[in-house]
C-alpha cells in the first residue's frame, strides 16, 4: 500500500508489483489497511482523513475543521492510527511557533477524547504507535491495522 502524494493516488500492489487496487485522493500523506479491509487515508492538503471500503466508497470521514477551535491543528495531520476501540489518533507536525496540538484522539462519532499539546518536551508528531492500546495482540499481523 503506497501513498503517492505527488500523484494524488493510493495504490496497493501485489508481491510482483502489479496494481490490485487504487484510490484517487488529492494529497495522500499516509494510508493504512485496517483489519476490516477498509483503508484509512490522511489527505494533508484538504486536512481530512477518509476511511474507504475495498469498492472505494467512503464509510467515514473526518475533517480537522470539525475539531473544537481550541484543538485546531496549526498544520494538517500527516498520519493517524486507528485504535482497537475504534477511536482514531491524529498526528500533526505543528509549526515553528509551537502552537496547536501534536496529537488528538477522537471517537467514531467525532468527539474529542484527549489532546496532547506539549511543545516543551515534544516536537511535531508526524506518526505515532500506541504501545498500550487495549486489545493490541502480541502476534505481529494481528493488530488493528
PDB file of N, CA and C in Angstrom, residues 6-103:
ATOM      1  N   UNK A   6       2.480  13.116  -4.674  1.00  0.00           N
ATOM      2  CA  UNK A   6       2.550  13.942  -5.881  1.00  0.00           C
ATOM      3  C   UNK A   6       1.671  13.424  -7.018  1.00  0.00           C
ATOM      4  N   UNK A   7       1.234  12.175  -6.915  1.00  0.00           N
ATOM      5  CA  UNK A   7       0.371  11.593  -7.952  1.00  0.00           C
ATOM      6  C   UNK A   7      -1.105  11.588  -7.561  1.00  0.00           C
ATOM      7  N   UNK A   8      -1.416  12.050  -6.349  1.00  0.00           N
ATOM      8  CA  UNK A   8      -2.797  12.112  -5.850  1.00  0.00           C
ATOM      9  C   UNK A   8      -3.489  10.754  -5.919  1.00  0.00           C
ATOM     10  N   UNK A   9      -2.803   9.732  -5.391  1.00  0.00           N
ATOM     11  CA  UNK A   9      -3.335   8.383  -5.508  1.00  0.00           C
ATOM     12  C   UNK A   9      -2.743   7.481  -4.428  1.00  0.00           C
ATOM     13  N   UNK A  10      -3.558   6.558  -3.928  1.00  0.00           N
ATOM     14  CA  UNK A  10      -3.098   5.485  -3.052  1.00  0.00           C
ATOM     15  C   UNK A  10      -3.204   4.204  -3.867  1.00  0.00           C
ATOM     16  N   UNK A  11      -2.124   3.425  -3.884  1.00  0.00           N
ATOM     17  CA  UNK A  11      -2.088   2.226  -4.710  1.00  0.00           C
ATOM     18  C   UNK A  11      -1.663   1.027  -3.869  1.00  0.00           C
ATOM     19  N   UNK A  12      -2.382  -0.078  -4.062  1.00  0.00           N
ATOM     20  CA  UNK A  12      -1.989  -1.349  -3.459  1.00  0.00           C
ATOM     21  C   UNK A  12      -1.383  -2.208  -4.563  1.00  0.00           C
ATOM     22  N   UNK A  13      -0.230  -2.785  -4.255  1.00  0.00           N
ATOM     23  CA  UNK A  13       0.446  -3.682  -5.190  1.00  0.00           C
ATOM     24  C   UNK A  13       0.480  -5.091  -4.630  1.00  0.00           C
ATOM     25  N   UNK A  14       0.506  -6.089  -5.518  1.00  0.00           N
ATOM     26  CA  UNK A  14       0.729  -7.454  -5.062  1.00  0.00           C
ATOM     27  C   UNK A  14       2.247  -7.685  -4.954  1.00  0.00           C
ATOM     28  N   UNK A  15       2.651  -8.900  -4.620  1.00  0.00           N
ATOM     29  CA  UNK A  15       4.071  -9.174  -4.397  1.00  0.00           C
ATOM     30  C   UNK A  15       4.917  -9.023  -5.657  1.00  0.00           C
ATOM     31  N   UNK A  16       4.291  -9.011  -6.821  1.00  0.00           N
ATOM     32  CA  UNK A  16       5.008  -8.814  -8.085  1.00  0.00           C
ATOM     33  C   UNK A  16       4.895  -7.377  -8.590  1.00  0.00           C
ATOM     34  N   UNK A  17       4.423  -6.489  -7.729  1.00  0.00           N
ATOM     35  CA  UNK A  17       4.257  -5.064  -8.033  1.00  0.00           C
ATOM     36  C   UNK A  17       3.219  -4.790  -9.119  1.00  0.00           C
ATOM     37  N   UNK A  18       2.231  -5.687  -9.208  1.00  0.00           N
ATOM     38  CA  UNK A  18       1.084  -5.431 -10.067  1.00  0.00           C
ATOM     39  C   UNK A  18       0.047  -4.673  -9.248  1.00  0.00           C
ATOM     40  N   UNK A  19      -0.521  -3.641  -9.826  1.00  0.00           N
ATOM     41  CA  UNK A  19      -1.539  -2.874  -9.115  1.00  0.00           C
ATOM     42  C   UNK A  19      -2.794  -3.714  -8.954  1.00  0.00           C
ATOM     43  N   UNK A  20      -3.297  -3.796  -7.702  1.00  0.00           N
ATOM     44  CA  UNK A  20      -4.524  -4.555  -7.448  1.00  0.00           C
ATOM     45  C   UNK A  20      -5.662  -3.661  -6.951  1.00  0.00           C
ATOM     46  N   UNK A  21      -5.320  -2.433  -6.531  1.00  0.00           N
ATOM     47  CA  UNK A  21      -6.344  -1.515  -6.018  1.00  0.00           C
ATOM     48  C   UNK A  21      -5.753  -0.121  -6.046  1.00  0.00           C
ATOM     49  N   UNK A  22      -6.593   0.864  -6.300  1.00  0.00           N
ATOM     50  CA  UNK A  22      -6.132   2.242  -6.173  1.00  0.00           C
ATOM     51  C   UNK A  22      -7.290   3.135  -5.754  1.00  0.00           C
ATOM     52  N   UNK A  23      -6.934   4.254  -5.160  1.00  0.00           N
ATOM     53  CA  UNK A  23      -7.934   5.218  -4.729  1.00  0.00           C
ATOM     54  C   UNK A  23      -7.378   6.618  -4.974  1.00  0.00           C
ATOM     55  N   UNK A  24      -8.011   7.394  -5.854  1.00  0.00           N
ATOM     56  CA  UNK A  24      -7.551   8.763  -6.097  1.00  0.00           C
ATOM     57  C   UNK A  24      -8.003   9.691  -4.968  1.00  0.00           C
ATOM     58  N   UNK A  25      -7.067  10.494  -4.468  1.00  0.00           N
ATOM     59  CA  UNK A  25      -7.354  11.486  -3.436  1.00  0.00           C
ATOM     60  C   UNK A  25      -6.294  12.577  -3.560  1.00  0.00           C
ATOM     61  N   UNK A  26      -6.646  13.801  -3.281  1.00  0.00           N
ATOM     62  CA  UNK A  26      -5.821  14.964  -3.622  1.00  0.00           C
ATOM     63  C   UNK A  26      -4.366  14.886  -3.152  1.00  0.00           C
ATOM     64  N   UNK A  27      -4.127  14.675  -1.872  1.00  0.00           N
ATOM     65  CA  UNK A  27      -2.735  14.648  -1.394  1.00  0.00           C
ATOM     66  C   UNK A  27      -2.583  13.635  -0.256  1.00  0.00           C
ATOM     67  N   UNK A  28      -2.550  12.352  -0.608  1.00  0.00           N
ATOM     68  CA  UNK A  28      -2.461  11.310   0.419  1.00  0.00           C
ATOM     69  C   UNK A  28      -1.076  11.258   1.059  1.00  0.00           C
ATOM     70  N   UNK A  29      -1.010  11.647   2.323  1.00  0.00           N
ATOM     71  CA  UNK A  29       0.265  11.595   3.031  1.00  0.00           C
ATOM     72  C   UNK A  29       0.513  10.186   3.555  1.00  0.00           C
ATOM     73  N   UNK A  30      -0.534   9.559   4.069  1.00  0.00           N
ATOM     74  CA  UNK A  30      -0.394   8.215   4.644  1.00  0.00           C
ATOM     75  C   UNK A  30      -1.663   7.418   4.403  1.00  0.00           C
ATOM     76  N   UNK A  31      -1.485   6.109   4.295  1.00  0.00           N
ATOM     77  CA  UNK A  31      -2.619   5.199   4.139  1.00  0.00           C
ATOM     78  C   UNK A  31      -2.292   3.920   4.887  1.00  0.00           C
ATOM     79  N   UNK A  32      -3.284   3.371   5.546  1.00  0.00           N
ATOM     80  CA  UNK A  32      -3.074   2.095   6.217  1.00  0.00           C
ATOM     81  C   UNK A  32      -4.299   1.228   6.041  1.00  0.00           C
ATOM     82  N   UNK A  33      -4.062  -0.041   5.895  1.00  0.00           N
ATOM     83  CA  UNK A  33      -5.141  -1.013   5.722  1.00  0.00           C
ATOM     84  C   UNK A  33      -5.605  -1.455   7.096  1.00  0.00           C
ATOM     85  N   UNK A  34      -6.888  -1.327   7.334  1.00  0.00           N
ATOM     86  CA  UNK A  34      -7.473  -1.741   8.600  1.00  0.00           C
ATOM     87  C   UNK A  34      -7.798  -3.227   8.565  1.00  0.00           C
ATOM     88  N   UNK A  35      -7.957  -3.793   9.734  1.00  0.00           N
ATOM     89  CA  UNK A  35      -8.250  -5.217   9.848  1.00  0.00           C
ATOM     90  C   UNK A  35      -9.560  -5.594   9.149  1.00  0.00           C
ATOM     91  N   UNK A  36     -10.500  -4.645   9.085  1.00  0.00           N
ATOM     92  CA  UNK A  36     -11.787  -4.923   8.443  1.00  0.00           C
ATOM     93  C   UNK A  36     -11.716  -4.843   6.914  1.00  0.00           C
ATOM     94  N   UNK A  37     -10.525  -4.566   6.361  1.00  0.00           N
ATOM     95  CA  UNK A  37     -10.355  -4.494   4.917  1.00  0.00           C
ATOM     96  C   UNK A  37     -10.462  -3.090   4.341  1.00  0.00           C
ATOM     97  N   UNK A  38     -10.952  -2.143   5.141  1.00  0.00           N
ATOM     98  CA  UNK A  38     -11.028  -0.763   4.686  1.00  0.00           C
ATOM     99  C   UNK A  38      -9.634  -0.133   4.718  1.00  0.00           C
ATOM    100  N   UNK A  39      -9.510   1.031   4.097  1.00  0.00           N
ATOM    101  CA  UNK A  39      -8.251   1.762   4.068  1.00  0.00           C
ATOM    102  C   UNK A  39      -8.473   3.142   4.653  1.00  0.00           C
ATOM    103  N   UNK A  40      -7.619   3.532   5.574  1.00  0.00           N
ATOM    104  CA  UNK A  40      -7.681   4.831   6.234  1.00  0.00           C
ATOM    105  C   UNK A  40      -6.614   5.717   5.603  1.00  0.00           C
ATOM    106  N   UNK A  41      -7.043   6.829   5.000  1.00  0.00           N
ATOM    107  CA  UNK A  41      -6.139   7.686   4.224  1.00  0.00           C
ATOM    108  C   UNK A  41      -6.161   9.098   4.804  1.00  0.00           C
ATOM    109  N   UNK A  42      -4.977   9.645   5.045  1.00  0.00           N
ATOM    110  CA  UNK A  42      -4.852  11.018   5.511  1.00  0.00           C
ATOM    111  C   UNK A  42      -4.478  11.902   4.329  1.00  0.00           C
ATOM    112  N   UNK A  43      -5.329  12.865   4.022  1.00  0.00           N
ATOM    113  CA  UNK A  43      -5.124  13.813   2.933  1.00  0.00           C
ATOM    114  C   UNK A  43      -4.635  15.121   3.544  1.00  0.00           C
ATOM    115  N   UNK A  44      -3.359  15.401   3.372  1.00  0.00           N
ATOM    116  CA  UNK A  44      -2.764  16.566   4.022  1.00  0.00           C
ATOM    117  C   UNK A  44      -3.300  17.888   3.484  1.00  0.00           C
ATOM    118  N   UNK A  45      -3.449  18.018   2.189  1.00  0.00           N
ATOM    119  CA  UNK A  45      -3.877  19.296   1.615  1.00  0.00           C
ATOM    120  C   UNK A  45      -5.280  19.685   2.068  1.00  0.00           C
ATOM    121  N   UNK A  46      -6.187  18.736   2.086  1.00  0.00           N
ATOM    122  CA  UNK A  46      -7.573  19.024   2.449  1.00  0.00           C
ATOM    123  C   UNK A  46      -7.859  18.824   3.933  1.00  0.00           C
ATOM    124  N   UNK A  47      -6.824  18.529   4.725  1.00  0.00           N
ATOM    125  CA  UNK A  47      -6.947  18.361   6.182  1.00  0.00           C
ATOM    126  C   UNK A  47      -8.051  17.380   6.558  1.00  0.00           C
ATOM    127  N   UNK A  48      -8.071  16.250   5.855  1.00  0.00           N
ATOM    128  CA  UNK A  48      -9.101  15.269   6.168  1.00  0.00           C
ATOM    129  C   UNK A  48      -8.524  13.869   6.200  1.00  0.00           C
ATOM    130  N   UNK A  49      -9.232  13.016   6.880  1.00  0.00           N
ATOM    131  CA  UNK A  49      -8.919  11.594   6.891  1.00  0.00           C
ATOM    132  C   UNK A  49     -10.175  10.877   6.456  1.00  0.00           C
ATOM    133  N   UNK A  50      -9.997   9.946   5.530  1.00  0.00           N
ATOM    134  CA  UNK A  50     -11.134   9.237   4.953  1.00  0.00           C
ATOM    135  C   UNK A  50     -10.901   7.740   5.056  1.00  0.00           C
ATOM    136  N   UNK A  51     -11.929   7.032   5.516  1.00  0.00           N
ATOM    137  CA  UNK A  51     -11.918   5.572   5.502  1.00  0.00           C
ATOM    138  C   UNK A  51     -12.759   5.131   4.317  1.00  0.00           C
ATOM    139  N   UNK A  52     -12.139   4.337   3.442  1.00  0.00           N
ATOM    140  CA  UNK A  52     -12.846   3.842   2.263  1.00  0.00           C
ATOM    141  C   UNK A  52     -12.847   2.322   2.277  1.00  0.00           C
ATOM    142  N   UNK A  53     -13.923   1.733   1.765  1.00  0.00           N
ATOM    143  CA  UNK A  53     -14.005   0.274   1.686  1.00  0.00           C
ATOM    144  C   UNK A  53     -13.303  -0.200   0.413  1.00  0.00           C
ATOM    145  N   UNK A  54     -13.182  -1.512   0.208  1.00  0.00           N
ATOM    146  CA  UNK A  54     -12.485  -2.011  -0.983  1.00  0.00           C
ATOM    147  C   UNK A  54     -13.101  -1.555  -2.306  1.00  0.00           C
ATOM    148  N   UNK A  55     -14.383  -1.160  -2.299  1.00  0.00           N
ATOM    149  CA  UNK A  55     -15.028  -0.651  -3.513  1.00  0.00           C
ATOM    150  C   UNK A  55     -14.718   0.835  -3.748  1.00  0.00           C
ATOM    151  N   UNK A  56     -13.996   1.452  -2.793  1.00  0.00           N
ATOM    152  CA  UNK A  56     -13.672   2.871  -2.915  1.00  0.00           C
ATOM    153  C   UNK A  56     -14.750   3.791  -2.390  1.00  0.00           C
ATOM    154  N   UNK A  57     -15.725   3.244  -1.667  1.00  0.00           N
ATOM    155  CA  UNK A  57     -16.811   4.053  -1.106  1.00  0.00           C
ATOM    156  C   UNK A  57     -16.384   4.598   0.257  1.00  0.00           C
ATOM    157  N   UNK A  58     -16.686   5.856   0.509  1.00  0.00           N
ATOM    158  CA  UNK A  58     -16.375   6.472   1.790  1.00  0.00           C
ATOM    159  C   UNK A  58     -17.314   5.923   2.857  1.00  0.00           C
ATOM    160  N   UNK A  59     -16.745   5.375   3.925  1.00  0.00           N
ATOM    161  CA  UNK A  59     -17.555   4.867   5.036  1.00  0.00           C
ATOM    162  C   UNK A  59     -17.414   5.740   6.282  1.00  0.00           C
ATOM    163  N   UNK A  60     -16.373   6.587   6.310  1.00  0.00           N
ATOM    164  CA  UNK A  60     -16.175   7.515   7.431  1.00  0.00           C
ATOM    165  C   UNK A  60     -15.206   8.578   6.969  1.00  0.00           C
ATOM    166  N   UNK A  61     -15.438   9.808   7.418  1.00  0.00           N
ATOM    167  CA  UNK A  61     -14.540  10.897   7.058  1.00  0.00           C
ATOM    168  C   UNK A  61     -14.488  11.893   8.187  1.00  0.00           C
ATOM    169  N   UNK A  62     -13.314  12.451   8.392  1.00  0.00           N
ATOM    170  CA  UNK A  62     -13.144  13.478   9.421  1.00  0.00           C
ATOM    171  C   UNK A  62     -12.289  14.597   8.865  1.00  0.00           C
ATOM    172  N   UNK A  63     -12.831  15.809   8.913  1.00  0.00           N
ATOM    173  CA  UNK A  63     -12.099  16.996   8.514  1.00  0.00           C
ATOM    174  C   UNK A  63     -11.677  17.718   9.787  1.00  0.00           C
ATOM    175  N   UNK A  64     -10.443  18.180   9.851  1.00  0.00           N
ATOM    176  CA  UNK A  64      -9.970  18.797  11.097  1.00  0.00           C
ATOM    177  C   UNK A  64     -10.742  20.066  11.443  1.00  0.00           C
ATOM    178  N   UNK A  65     -11.468  20.649  10.495  1.00  0.00           N
ATOM    179  CA  UNK A  65     -12.327  21.790  10.823  1.00  0.00           C
ATOM    180  C   UNK A  65     -13.452  21.390  11.777  1.00  0.00           C
ATOM    181  N   UNK A  66     -13.696  20.093  11.919  1.00  0.00           N
ATOM    182  CA  UNK A  66     -14.731  19.610  12.836  1.00  0.00           C
ATOM    183  C   UNK A  66     -14.265  19.614  14.295  1.00  0.00           C
ATOM    184  N   UNK A  67     -12.978  19.863  14.534  1.00  0.00           N
ATOM    185  CA  UNK A  67     -12.479  19.951  15.905  1.00  0.00           C
ATOM    186  C   UNK A  67     -12.944  21.250  16.558  1.00  0.00           C
ATOM    187  N   UNK A  68     -13.156  21.236  17.884  1.00  0.00           N
ATOM    188  CA  UNK A  68     -13.436  22.500  18.572  1.00  0.00           C
ATOM    189  C   UNK A  68     -12.266  23.469  18.344  1.00  0.00           C
ATOM    190  N   UNK A  69     -12.529  24.771  18.291  1.00  0.00           N
ATOM    191  CA  UNK A  69     -11.483  25.758  17.984  1.00  0.00           C
ATOM    192  C   UNK A  69     -10.224  25.638  18.846  1.00  0.00           C
ATOM    193  N   UNK A  70     -10.370  25.306  20.110  1.00  0.00           N
ATOM    194  CA  UNK A  70      -9.199  25.222  20.989  1.00  0.00           C
ATOM    195  C   UNK A  70      -8.286  24.041  20.667  1.00  0.00           C
ATOM    196  N   UNK A  71      -8.759  23.107  19.823  1.00  0.00           N
ATOM    197  CA  UNK A  71      -7.963  21.935  19.462  1.00  0.00           C
ATOM    198  C   UNK A  71      -7.548  21.939  17.990  1.00  0.00           C
ATOM    199  N   UNK A  72      -7.752  23.044  17.291  1.00  0.00           N
ATOM    200  CA  UNK A  72      -7.391  23.092  15.873  1.00  0.00           C
ATOM    201  C   UNK A  72      -5.887  22.910  15.690  1.00  0.00           C
ATOM    202  N   UNK A  73      -5.518  22.128  14.692  1.00  0.00           N
ATOM    203  CA  UNK A  73      -4.120  21.933  14.351  1.00  0.00           C
ATOM    204  C   UNK A  73      -3.590  23.180  13.650  1.00  0.00           C
ATOM    205  N   UNK A  74      -2.294  23.452  13.824  1.00  0.00           N
ATOM    206  CA  UNK A  74      -1.674  24.563  13.100  1.00  0.00           C
ATOM    207  C   UNK A  74      -1.150  24.090  11.744  1.00  0.00           C
ATOM    208  N   UNK A  75      -1.055  22.794  11.555  1.00  0.00           N
ATOM    209  CA  UNK A  75      -0.780  22.218  10.240  1.00  0.00           C
ATOM    210  C   UNK A  75      -1.581  20.924  10.139  1.00  0.00           C
ATOM    211  N   UNK A  76      -1.958  20.581   8.950  1.00  0.00           N
ATOM    212  CA  UNK A  76      -2.815  19.409   8.733  1.00  0.00           C
ATOM    213  C   UNK A  76      -2.143  18.136   9.241  1.00  0.00           C
ATOM    214  N   UNK A  77      -2.925  17.214   9.786  1.00  0.00           N
ATOM    215  CA  UNK A  77      -2.350  15.925  10.178  1.00  0.00           C
ATOM    216  C   UNK A  77      -1.742  15.211   8.977  1.00  0.00           C
ATOM    217  N   UNK A  78      -0.618  14.571   9.224  1.00  0.00           N
ATOM    218  CA  UNK A  78       0.037  13.811   8.171  1.00  0.00           C
ATOM    219  C   UNK A  78      -0.316  12.342   8.239  1.00  0.00           C
ATOM    220  N   UNK A  79      -0.620  11.860   9.418  1.00  0.00           N
ATOM    221  CA  UNK A  79      -0.979  10.450   9.561  1.00  0.00           C
ATOM    222  C   UNK A  79      -1.905  10.296  10.749  1.00  0.00           C
ATOM    223  N   UNK A  80      -2.422   9.097  10.883  1.00  0.00           N
ATOM    224  CA  UNK A  80      -3.271   8.776  12.016  1.00  0.00           C
ATOM    225  C   UNK A  80      -3.178   7.277  12.253  1.00  0.00           C
ATOM    226  N   UNK A  81      -3.743   6.842  13.356  1.00  0.00           N
ATOM    227  CA  UNK A  81      -3.816   5.415  13.633  1.00  0.00           C
ATOM    228  C   UNK A  81      -5.182   5.110  14.212  1.00  0.00           C
ATOM    229  N   UNK A  82      -5.697   3.961  13.898  1.00  0.00           N
ATOM    230  CA  UNK A  82      -6.996   3.518  14.407  1.00  0.00           C
ATOM    231  C   UNK A  82      -6.740   2.592  15.590  1.00  0.00           C
ATOM    232  N   UNK A  83      -7.344   2.903  16.708  1.00  0.00           N
ATOM    233  CA  UNK A  83      -7.195   2.097  17.922  1.00  0.00           C
ATOM    234  C   UNK A  83      -8.175   0.935  17.925  1.00  0.00           C
ATOM    235  N   UNK A  84      -7.908  -0.043  18.774  1.00  0.00           N
ATOM    236  CA  UNK A  84      -8.767  -1.230  18.872  1.00  0.00           C
ATOM    237  C   UNK A  84     -10.193  -0.859  19.271  1.00  0.00           C
ATOM    238  N   UNK A  85     -10.367   0.235  20.021  1.00  0.00           N
ATOM    239  CA  UNK A  85     -11.705   0.643  20.450  1.00  0.00           C
ATOM    240  C   UNK A  85     -12.465   1.413  19.373  1.00  0.00           C
ATOM    241  N   UNK A  86     -11.843   1.600  18.194  1.00  0.00           N
ATOM    242  CA  UNK A  86     -12.498   2.305  17.093  1.00  0.00           C
ATOM    243  C   UNK A  86     -12.164   3.783  17.017  1.00  0.00           C
ATOM    244  N   UNK A  87     -11.514   4.318  18.045  1.00  0.00           N
ATOM    245  CA  UNK A  87     -11.110   5.722  18.025  1.00  0.00           C
ATOM    246  C   UNK A  87      -9.930   5.911  17.075  1.00  0.00           C
ATOM    247  N   UNK A  88      -9.708   7.160  16.689  1.00  0.00           N
ATOM    248  CA  UNK A  88      -8.625   7.494  15.779  1.00  0.00           C
ATOM    249  C   UNK A  88      -7.759   8.571  16.413  1.00  0.00           C
ATOM    250  N   UNK A  89      -6.435   8.384  16.349  1.00  0.00           N
ATOM    251  CA  UNK A  89      -5.483   9.368  16.855  1.00  0.00           C
ATOM    252  C   UNK A  89      -4.810  10.028  15.655  1.00  0.00           C
ATOM    253  N   UNK A  90      -4.899  11.352  15.591  1.00  0.00           N
ATOM    254  CA  UNK A  90      -4.322  12.144  14.510  1.00  0.00           C
ATOM    255  C   UNK A  90      -3.010  12.760  14.969  1.00  0.00           C
ATOM    256  N   UNK A  91      -2.046  12.863  14.052  1.00  0.00           N
ATOM    257  CA  UNK A  91      -0.717  13.385  14.352  1.00  0.00           C
ATOM    258  C   UNK A  91      -0.435  14.613  13.501  1.00  0.00           C
ATOM    259  N   UNK A  92       0.090  15.666  14.142  1.00  0.00           N
ATOM    260  CA  UNK A  92       0.424  16.882  13.413  1.00  0.00           C
ATOM    261  C   UNK A  92       1.843  17.327  13.747  1.00  0.00           C
ATOM    262  N   UNK A  93       2.554  17.801  12.744  1.00  0.00           N
ATOM    263  CA  UNK A  93       3.918  18.298  12.966  1.00  0.00           C
ATOM    264  C   UNK A  93       3.914  19.717  13.505  1.00  0.00           C
ATOM    265  N   UNK A  94       2.749  20.357  13.526  1.00  0.00           N
ATOM    266  CA  UNK A  94       2.657  21.713  14.055  1.00  0.00           C
ATOM    267  C   UNK A  94       3.363  22.715  13.156  1.00  0.00           C
ATOM    268  N   UNK A  95       3.813  23.794  13.779  1.00  0.00           N
ATOM    269  CA  UNK A  95       4.559  24.797  13.015  1.00  0.00           C
ATOM    270  C   UNK A  95       5.719  25.301  13.855  1.00  0.00           C
ATOM    271  N   UNK A  96       6.474  26.217  13.338  1.00  0.00           N
ATOM    272  CA  UNK A  96       7.689  26.690  14.007  1.00  0.00           C
ATOM    273  C   UNK A  96       7.407  27.432  15.308  1.00  0.00           C
ATOM    274  N   UNK A  97       6.185  27.893  15.511  1.00  0.00           N
ATOM    275  CA  UNK A  97       5.870  28.658  16.716  1.00  0.00           C
ATOM    276  C   UNK A  97       5.441  27.777  17.891  1.00  0.00           C
ATOM    277  N   UNK A  98       5.288  26.471  17.661  1.00  0.00           N
ATOM    278  CA  UNK A  98       4.924  25.583  18.764  1.00  0.00           C
ATOM    279  C   UNK A  98       3.505  25.806  19.257  1.00  0.00           C
ATOM    280  N   UNK A  99       2.588  26.023  18.352  1.00  0.00           N
ATOM    281  CA  UNK A  99       1.194  26.209  18.733  1.00  0.00           C
ATOM    282  C   UNK A  99       0.375  25.050  18.209  1.00  0.00           C
ATOM    283  N   UNK A 100      -0.773  24.823  18.828  1.00  0.00           N
ATOM    284  CA  UNK A 100      -1.660  23.760  18.392  1.00  0.00           C
ATOM    285  C   UNK A 100      -1.214  22.410  18.935  1.00  0.00           C
ATOM    286  N   UNK A 101      -2.108  21.445  18.920  1.00  0.00           N
ATOM    287  CA  UNK A 101      -1.784  20.123  19.461  1.00  0.00           C
ATOM    288  C   UNK A 101      -0.935  19.300  18.486  1.00  0.00           C
ATOM    289  N   UNK A 102      -0.203  18.345  19.068  1.00  0.00           N
ATOM    290  CA  UNK A 102       0.526  17.383  18.260  1.00  0.00           C
ATOM    291  C   UNK A 102      -0.302  16.127  18.007  1.00  0.00           C
ATOM    292  N   UNK A 103      -1.105  15.724  18.989  1.00  0.00           N
ATOM    293  CA  UNK A 103      -1.944  14.526  18.874  1.00  0.00           C
ATOM    294  C   UNK A 103      -3.349  14.831  19.369  1.00  0.00           C
TER     295      UNK A 103
END
